[in-house]
CSV table of C-alpha atoms in Angstrom, one decimal:
chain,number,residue,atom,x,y,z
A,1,UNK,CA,0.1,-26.8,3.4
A,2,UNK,CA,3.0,-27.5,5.0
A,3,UNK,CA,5.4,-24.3,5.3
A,4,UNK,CA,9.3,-25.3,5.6
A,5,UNK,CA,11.7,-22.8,7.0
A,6,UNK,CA,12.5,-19.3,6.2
A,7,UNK,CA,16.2,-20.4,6.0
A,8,UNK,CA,15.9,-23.2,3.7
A,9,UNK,CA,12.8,-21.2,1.5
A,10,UNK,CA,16.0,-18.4,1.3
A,11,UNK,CA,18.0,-20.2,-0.2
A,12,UNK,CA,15.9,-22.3,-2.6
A,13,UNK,CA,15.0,-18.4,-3.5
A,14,UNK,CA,18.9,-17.2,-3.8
A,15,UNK,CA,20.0,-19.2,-6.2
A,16,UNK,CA,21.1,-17.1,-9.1
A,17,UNK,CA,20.8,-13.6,-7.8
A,18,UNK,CA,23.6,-10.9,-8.7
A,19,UNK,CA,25.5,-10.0,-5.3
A,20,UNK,CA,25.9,-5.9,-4.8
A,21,UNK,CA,26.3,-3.2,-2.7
A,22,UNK,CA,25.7,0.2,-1.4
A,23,UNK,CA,26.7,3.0,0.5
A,24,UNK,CA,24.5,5.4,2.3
A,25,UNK,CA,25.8,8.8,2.7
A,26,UNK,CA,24.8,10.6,6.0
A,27,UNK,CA,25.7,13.9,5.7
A,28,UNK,CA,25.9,16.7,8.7
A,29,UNK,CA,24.2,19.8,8.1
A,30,UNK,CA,26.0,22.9,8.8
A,31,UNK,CA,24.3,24.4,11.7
A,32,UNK,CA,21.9,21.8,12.0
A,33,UNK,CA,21.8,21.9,15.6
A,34,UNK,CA,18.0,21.9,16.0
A,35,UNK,CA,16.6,18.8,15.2
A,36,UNK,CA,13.1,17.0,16.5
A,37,UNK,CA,10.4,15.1,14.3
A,38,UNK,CA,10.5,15.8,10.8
A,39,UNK,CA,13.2,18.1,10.7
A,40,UNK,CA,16.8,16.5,10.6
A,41,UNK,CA,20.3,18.0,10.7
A,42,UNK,CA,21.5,15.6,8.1
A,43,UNK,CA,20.8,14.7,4.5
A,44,UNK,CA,21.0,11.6,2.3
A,45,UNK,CA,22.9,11.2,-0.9
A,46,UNK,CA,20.7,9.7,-4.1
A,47,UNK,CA,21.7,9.0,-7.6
A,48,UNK,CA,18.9,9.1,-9.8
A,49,UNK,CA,18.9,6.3,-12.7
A,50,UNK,CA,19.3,6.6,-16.6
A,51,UNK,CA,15.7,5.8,-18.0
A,52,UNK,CA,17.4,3.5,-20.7
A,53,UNK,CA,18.6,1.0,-17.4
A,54,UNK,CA,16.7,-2.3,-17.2
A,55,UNK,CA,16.7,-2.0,-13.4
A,56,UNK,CA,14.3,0.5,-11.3
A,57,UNK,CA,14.9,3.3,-14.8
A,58,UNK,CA,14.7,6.9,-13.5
A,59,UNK,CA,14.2,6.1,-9.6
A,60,UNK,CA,16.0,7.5,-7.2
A,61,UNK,CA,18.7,5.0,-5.4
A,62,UNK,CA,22.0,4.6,-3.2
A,63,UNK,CA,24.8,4.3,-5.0
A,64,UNK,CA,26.1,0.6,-5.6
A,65,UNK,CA,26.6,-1.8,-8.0
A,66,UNK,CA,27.4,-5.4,-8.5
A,67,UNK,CA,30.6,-7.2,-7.4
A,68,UNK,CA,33.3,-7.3,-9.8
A,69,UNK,CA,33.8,-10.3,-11.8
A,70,UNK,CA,37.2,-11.1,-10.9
A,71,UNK,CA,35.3,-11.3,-7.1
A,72,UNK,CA,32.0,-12.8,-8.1
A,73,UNK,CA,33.2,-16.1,-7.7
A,74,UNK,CA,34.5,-16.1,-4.4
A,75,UNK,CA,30.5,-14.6,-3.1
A,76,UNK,CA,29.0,-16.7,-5.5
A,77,UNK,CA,25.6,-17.7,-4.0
A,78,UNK,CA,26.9,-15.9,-0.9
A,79,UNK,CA,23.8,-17.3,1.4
A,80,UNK,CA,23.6,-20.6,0.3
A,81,UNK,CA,28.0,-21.6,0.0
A,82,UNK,CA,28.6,-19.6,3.5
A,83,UNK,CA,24.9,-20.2,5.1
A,84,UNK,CA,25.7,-17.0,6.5
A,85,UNK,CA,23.1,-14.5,5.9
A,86,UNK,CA,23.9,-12.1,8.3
A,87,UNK,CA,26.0,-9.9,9.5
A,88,UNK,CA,27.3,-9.3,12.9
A,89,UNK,CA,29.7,-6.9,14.7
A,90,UNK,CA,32.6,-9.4,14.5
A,91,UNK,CA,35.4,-8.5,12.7
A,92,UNK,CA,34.8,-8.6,8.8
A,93,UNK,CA,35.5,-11.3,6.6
A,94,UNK,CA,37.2,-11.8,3.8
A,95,UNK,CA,34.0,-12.3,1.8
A,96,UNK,CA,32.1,-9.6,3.7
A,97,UNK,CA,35.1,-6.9,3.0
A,98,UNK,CA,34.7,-7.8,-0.3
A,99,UNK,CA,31.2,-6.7,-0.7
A,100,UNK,CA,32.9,-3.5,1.9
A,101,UNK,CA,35.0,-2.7,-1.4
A,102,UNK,CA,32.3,-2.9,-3.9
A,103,UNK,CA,30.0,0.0,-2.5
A,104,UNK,CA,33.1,2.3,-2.2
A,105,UNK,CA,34.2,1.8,-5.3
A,106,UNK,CA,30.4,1.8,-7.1
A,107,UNK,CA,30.5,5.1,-4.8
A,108,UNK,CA,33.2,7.0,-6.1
A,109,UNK,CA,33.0,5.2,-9.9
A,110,UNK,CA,29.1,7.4,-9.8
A,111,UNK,CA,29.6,10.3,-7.9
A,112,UNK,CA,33.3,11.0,-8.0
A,113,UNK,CA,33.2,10.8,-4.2
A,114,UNK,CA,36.4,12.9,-3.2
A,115,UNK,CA,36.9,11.9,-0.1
A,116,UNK,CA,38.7,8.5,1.5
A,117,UNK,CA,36.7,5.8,3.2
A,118,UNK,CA,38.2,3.1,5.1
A,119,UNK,CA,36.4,0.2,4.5
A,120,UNK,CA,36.2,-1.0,8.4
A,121,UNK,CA,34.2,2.6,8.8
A,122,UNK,CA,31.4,1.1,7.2
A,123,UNK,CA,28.3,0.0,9.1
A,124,UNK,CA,25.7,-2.3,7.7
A,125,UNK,CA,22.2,-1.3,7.9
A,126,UNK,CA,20.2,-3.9,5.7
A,127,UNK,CA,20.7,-6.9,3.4
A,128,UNK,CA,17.9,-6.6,0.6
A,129,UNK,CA,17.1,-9.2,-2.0
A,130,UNK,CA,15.1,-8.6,-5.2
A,131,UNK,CA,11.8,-10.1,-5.1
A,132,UNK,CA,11.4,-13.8,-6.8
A,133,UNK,CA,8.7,-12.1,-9.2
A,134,UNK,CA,11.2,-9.5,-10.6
A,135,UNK,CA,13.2,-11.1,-13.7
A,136,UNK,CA,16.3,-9.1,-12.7
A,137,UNK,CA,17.2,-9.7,-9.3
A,138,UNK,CA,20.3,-8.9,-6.5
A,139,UNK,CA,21.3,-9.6,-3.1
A,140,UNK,CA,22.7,-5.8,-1.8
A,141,UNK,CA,24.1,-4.9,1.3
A,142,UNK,CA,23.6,-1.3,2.4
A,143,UNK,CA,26.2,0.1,4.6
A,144,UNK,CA,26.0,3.4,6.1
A,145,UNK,CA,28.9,5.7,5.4
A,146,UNK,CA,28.6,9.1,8.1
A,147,UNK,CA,30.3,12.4,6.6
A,148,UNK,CA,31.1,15.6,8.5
A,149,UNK,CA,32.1,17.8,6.0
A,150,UNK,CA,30.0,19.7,3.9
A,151,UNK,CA,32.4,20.6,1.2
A,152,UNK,CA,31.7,17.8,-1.4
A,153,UNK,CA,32.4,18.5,-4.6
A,154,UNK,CA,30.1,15.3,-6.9
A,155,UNK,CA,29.5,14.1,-10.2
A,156,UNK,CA,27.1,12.0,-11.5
A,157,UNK,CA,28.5,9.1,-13.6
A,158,UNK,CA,27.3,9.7,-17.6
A,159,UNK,CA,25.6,7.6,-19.5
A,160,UNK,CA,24.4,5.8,-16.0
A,161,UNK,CA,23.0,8.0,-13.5
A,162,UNK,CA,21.3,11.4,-14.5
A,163,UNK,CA,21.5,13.4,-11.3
A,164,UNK,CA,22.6,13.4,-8.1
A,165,UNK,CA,20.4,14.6,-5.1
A,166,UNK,CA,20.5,15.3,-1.2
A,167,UNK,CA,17.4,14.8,0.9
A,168,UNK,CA,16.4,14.9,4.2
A,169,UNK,CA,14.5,11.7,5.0
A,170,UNK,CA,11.3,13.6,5.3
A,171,UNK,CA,11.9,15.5,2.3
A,172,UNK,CA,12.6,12.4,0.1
A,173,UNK,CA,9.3,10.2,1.6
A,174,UNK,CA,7.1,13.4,1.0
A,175,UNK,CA,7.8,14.4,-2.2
A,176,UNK,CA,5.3,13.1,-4.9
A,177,UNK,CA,7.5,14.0,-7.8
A,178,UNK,CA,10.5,11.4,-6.8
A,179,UNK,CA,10.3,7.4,-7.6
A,180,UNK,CA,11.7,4.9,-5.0
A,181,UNK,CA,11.9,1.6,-5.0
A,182,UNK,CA,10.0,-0.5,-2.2
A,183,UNK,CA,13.3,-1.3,-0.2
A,184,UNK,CA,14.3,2.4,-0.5
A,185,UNK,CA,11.3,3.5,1.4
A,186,UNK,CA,11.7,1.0,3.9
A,187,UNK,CA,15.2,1.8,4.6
A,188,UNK,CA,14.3,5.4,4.2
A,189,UNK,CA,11.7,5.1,6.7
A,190,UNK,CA,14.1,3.7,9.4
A,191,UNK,CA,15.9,7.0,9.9
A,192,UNK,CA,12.1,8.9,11.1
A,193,UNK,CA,13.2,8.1,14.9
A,194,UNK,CA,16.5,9.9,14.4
A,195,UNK,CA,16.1,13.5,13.4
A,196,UNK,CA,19.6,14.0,15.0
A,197,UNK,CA,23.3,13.0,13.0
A,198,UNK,CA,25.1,12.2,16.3
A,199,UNK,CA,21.9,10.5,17.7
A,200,UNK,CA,21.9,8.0,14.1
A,201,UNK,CA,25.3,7.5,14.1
A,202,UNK,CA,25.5,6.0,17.8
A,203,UNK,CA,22.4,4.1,17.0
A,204,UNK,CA,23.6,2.9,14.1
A,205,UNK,CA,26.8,1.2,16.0
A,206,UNK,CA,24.8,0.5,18.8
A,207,UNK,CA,22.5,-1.8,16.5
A,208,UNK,CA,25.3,-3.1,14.8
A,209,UNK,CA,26.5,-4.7,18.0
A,210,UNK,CA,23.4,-5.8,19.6
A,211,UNK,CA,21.7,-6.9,16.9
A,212,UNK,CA,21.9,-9.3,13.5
A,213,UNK,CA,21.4,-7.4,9.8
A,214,UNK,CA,19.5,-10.0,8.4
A,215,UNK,CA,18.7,-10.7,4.7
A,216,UNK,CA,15.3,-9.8,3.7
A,217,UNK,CA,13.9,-10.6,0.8
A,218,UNK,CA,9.7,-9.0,-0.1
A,219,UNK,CA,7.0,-11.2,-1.0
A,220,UNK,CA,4.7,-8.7,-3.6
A,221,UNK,CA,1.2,-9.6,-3.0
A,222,UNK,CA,-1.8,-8.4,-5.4
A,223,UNK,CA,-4.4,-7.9,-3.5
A,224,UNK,CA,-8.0,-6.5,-5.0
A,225,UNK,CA,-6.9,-3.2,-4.2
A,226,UNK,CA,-3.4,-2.7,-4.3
A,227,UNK,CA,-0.1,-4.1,-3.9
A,228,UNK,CA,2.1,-5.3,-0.9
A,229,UNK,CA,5.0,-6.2,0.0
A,230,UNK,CA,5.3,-8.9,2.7
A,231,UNK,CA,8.3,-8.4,4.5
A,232,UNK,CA,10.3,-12.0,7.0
A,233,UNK,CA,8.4,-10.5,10.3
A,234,UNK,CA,5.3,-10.7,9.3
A,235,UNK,CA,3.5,-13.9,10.0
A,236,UNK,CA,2.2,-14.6,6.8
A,237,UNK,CA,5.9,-15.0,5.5
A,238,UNK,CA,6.6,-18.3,5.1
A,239,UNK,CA,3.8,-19.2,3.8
A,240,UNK,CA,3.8,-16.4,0.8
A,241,UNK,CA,7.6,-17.5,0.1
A,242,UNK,CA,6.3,-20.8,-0.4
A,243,UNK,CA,3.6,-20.0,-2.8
A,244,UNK,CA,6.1,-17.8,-4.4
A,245,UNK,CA,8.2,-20.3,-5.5
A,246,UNK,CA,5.6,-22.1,-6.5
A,247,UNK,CA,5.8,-19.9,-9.3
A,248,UNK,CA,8.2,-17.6,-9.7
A,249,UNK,CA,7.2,-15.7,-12.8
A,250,UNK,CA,4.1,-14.5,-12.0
A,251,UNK,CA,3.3,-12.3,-8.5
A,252,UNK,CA,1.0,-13.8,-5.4
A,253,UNK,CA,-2.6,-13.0,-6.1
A,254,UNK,CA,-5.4,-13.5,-3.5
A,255,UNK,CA,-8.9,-12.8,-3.3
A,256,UNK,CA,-8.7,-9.9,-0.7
A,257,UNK,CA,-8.7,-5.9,0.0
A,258,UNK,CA,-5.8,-4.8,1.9
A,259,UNK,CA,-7.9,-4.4,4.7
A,260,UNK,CA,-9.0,-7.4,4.6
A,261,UNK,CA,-5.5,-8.8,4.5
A,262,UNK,CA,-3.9,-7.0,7.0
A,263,UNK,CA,-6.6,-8.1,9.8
A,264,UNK,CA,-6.1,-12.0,9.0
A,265,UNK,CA,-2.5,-11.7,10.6
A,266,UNK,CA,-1.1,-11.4,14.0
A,267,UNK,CA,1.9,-9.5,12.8
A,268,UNK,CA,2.6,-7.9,10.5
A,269,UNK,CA,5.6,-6.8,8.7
A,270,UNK,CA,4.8,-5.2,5.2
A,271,UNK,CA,4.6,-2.1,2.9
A,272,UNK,CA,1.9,-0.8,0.7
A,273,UNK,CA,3.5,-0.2,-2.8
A,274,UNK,CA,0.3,0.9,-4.3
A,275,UNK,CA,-3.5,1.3,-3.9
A,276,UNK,CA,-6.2,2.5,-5.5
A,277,UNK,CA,-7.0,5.2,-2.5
A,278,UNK,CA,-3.3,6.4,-3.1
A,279,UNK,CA,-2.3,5.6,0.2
A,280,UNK,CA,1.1,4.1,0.8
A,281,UNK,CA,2.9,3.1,4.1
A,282,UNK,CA,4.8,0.8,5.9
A,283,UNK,CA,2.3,-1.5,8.4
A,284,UNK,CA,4.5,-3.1,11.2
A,285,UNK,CA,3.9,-4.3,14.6
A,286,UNK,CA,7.1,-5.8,15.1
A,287,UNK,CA,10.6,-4.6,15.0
A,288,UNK,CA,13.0,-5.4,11.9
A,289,UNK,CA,16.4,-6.6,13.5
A,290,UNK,CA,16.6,-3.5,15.5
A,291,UNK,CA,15.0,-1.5,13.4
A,292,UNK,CA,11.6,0.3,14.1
A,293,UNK,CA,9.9,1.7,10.5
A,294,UNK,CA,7.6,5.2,10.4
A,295,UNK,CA,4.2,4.5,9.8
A,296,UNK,CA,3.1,7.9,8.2
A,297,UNK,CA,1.8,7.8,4.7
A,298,UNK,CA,4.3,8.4,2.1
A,299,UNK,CA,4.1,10.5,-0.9
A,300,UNK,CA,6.6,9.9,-3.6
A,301,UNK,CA,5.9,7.3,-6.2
A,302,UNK,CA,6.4,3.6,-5.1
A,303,UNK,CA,8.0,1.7,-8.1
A,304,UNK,CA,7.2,-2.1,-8.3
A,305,UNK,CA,9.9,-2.9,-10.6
């Protein structure tokens, strides 16, 4: 089969997704001076979702939401009109601060976030896009928001979002009681090599300037024993997006054990939603736009839709 181009399967792919965004609160611990390998001096902010929403019901998420409609039209399509993808450490533009705009106001709109956040503060740490085999999809950029204080008085928005909750990157991958989606793990998982706030933060404007955030959007993969995501690293990718779109209602079977899969591929990139020996993890050999990923097992609940 003849596999075209990442770019071009992308935006064959994007064509009618809803554009969002999010904001990642990093908060600073009080006193959280000791920090190594498991144990960080800063905590992430989660809304968990109304079980009567369409979209990821009772998992735990960033805050975000769609773009408004008086907006919509000027992001339309955003990857395809633009053919920018990506984001790089040049000054925002109109269209980007647009999407800049969204996650502070979805921000304050669900948690009554008291304090002000100038938009330029922001600093983009992914661009996710809904799998092809999900009905409801969305292109989201996650920015990273970094907060000193500790005084923060929130509340959850009613009739939308049931609680809100702080974890520590650890705590939230450990804890088999919490639901995440697969992109929340995986951008969960990037904060495992920085226990320390100050160490993130320079990291996260040190990648911000060296490096592209590039759209990614999952392949899911049903395998004999499990599900995985296939993430644009891995060298399978191209090929799965093409077999995707083949047909985009139904998810990407093949004959194999995860295994079995993993060890047909040079590199991999990709995530173990589910399996039937209950282990779940992100498998990568190669690093996501400046990213590296923790490979340790995970223990919450891995939602596939």
């Amino acid at each position: 089969m003849m596999v075209r181009s990442i770019t071009n399967l992308l935006k064959l792919a994007s064509a009618g997704v809803r554009e969002s965004a999010s904001c990642i609160i990093v908060q600073k611990i009080a006193n959280g001076n000791h920090c190594f390998h498991n144990v960080f001096d800063y905590r992430l902010l989660f809304v968990k979702r109304h079980q009567k929403l369409k979209s990821w019901p009772g998992a735990l998420t960033f805050p975000g939401g769609v773009i408004d409609r008086k907006e919509s039209e000027s992001v339309k399509n955003f990857s395809q009109v633009t053919n920018i993808d990506k984001f790089t450490a040049s000054a925002p533009s109109d269209i980007e601060n647009v999407y800049r705009k969204t996650a502070v106001r979805e921000l304050i709109e669900e948690t009554e976030f008291p304090l002000t956040i100038p938009i330029n503060t922001l600093i983009p740490w992914s661009i996710w896009q809904t799998p092809l085999s999900i009905p409801r999809r969305f292109n989201t950029i996650f920015y990273l928001v970094f907060v000193d204080t500790n005084e923060l008085s929130l509340c959850p928005r009613e009739g939308e979002i049931e609680s809100l909750h702080w974890h520590s990157p650890a705590e939230v991958l450990k804890d088999s009681s919490v639901n995440l989606a697969p992109v929340t793990v995986a951008d969960v998982s990037k904060f495992h090599s920085f226990p320390c706030y100050d160490q993130l933060k320079k990291f996260a404007k040190q990648r911000y300037n060296d490096y592209q955030t590039v759209q990614c959007m999952p392949v899911i993969v049903r395998l004999k024993d499990g599900l995985i995501g296939v993430n644009p690293n891995d060298s399978f990718y191209s090929e799965a997006l093409e077999l995707q779109l083949e047909d985009r209602t139904q998810l990407l079977s093949i004959d194999s054990t995860i295994e079995e899969f993993c060890e047909g591929h040079e590199v991999l990139c990709r995530e173990i939603i589910s399996s039937k020996d209950g282990k779940r993890k992100i498998i990568s050999s190669s690093l996501w736009d400046g990213h590296s990923v923790s490979d340790e097992l995970f223990q919450c609940k891995i939602m596939s839709q």
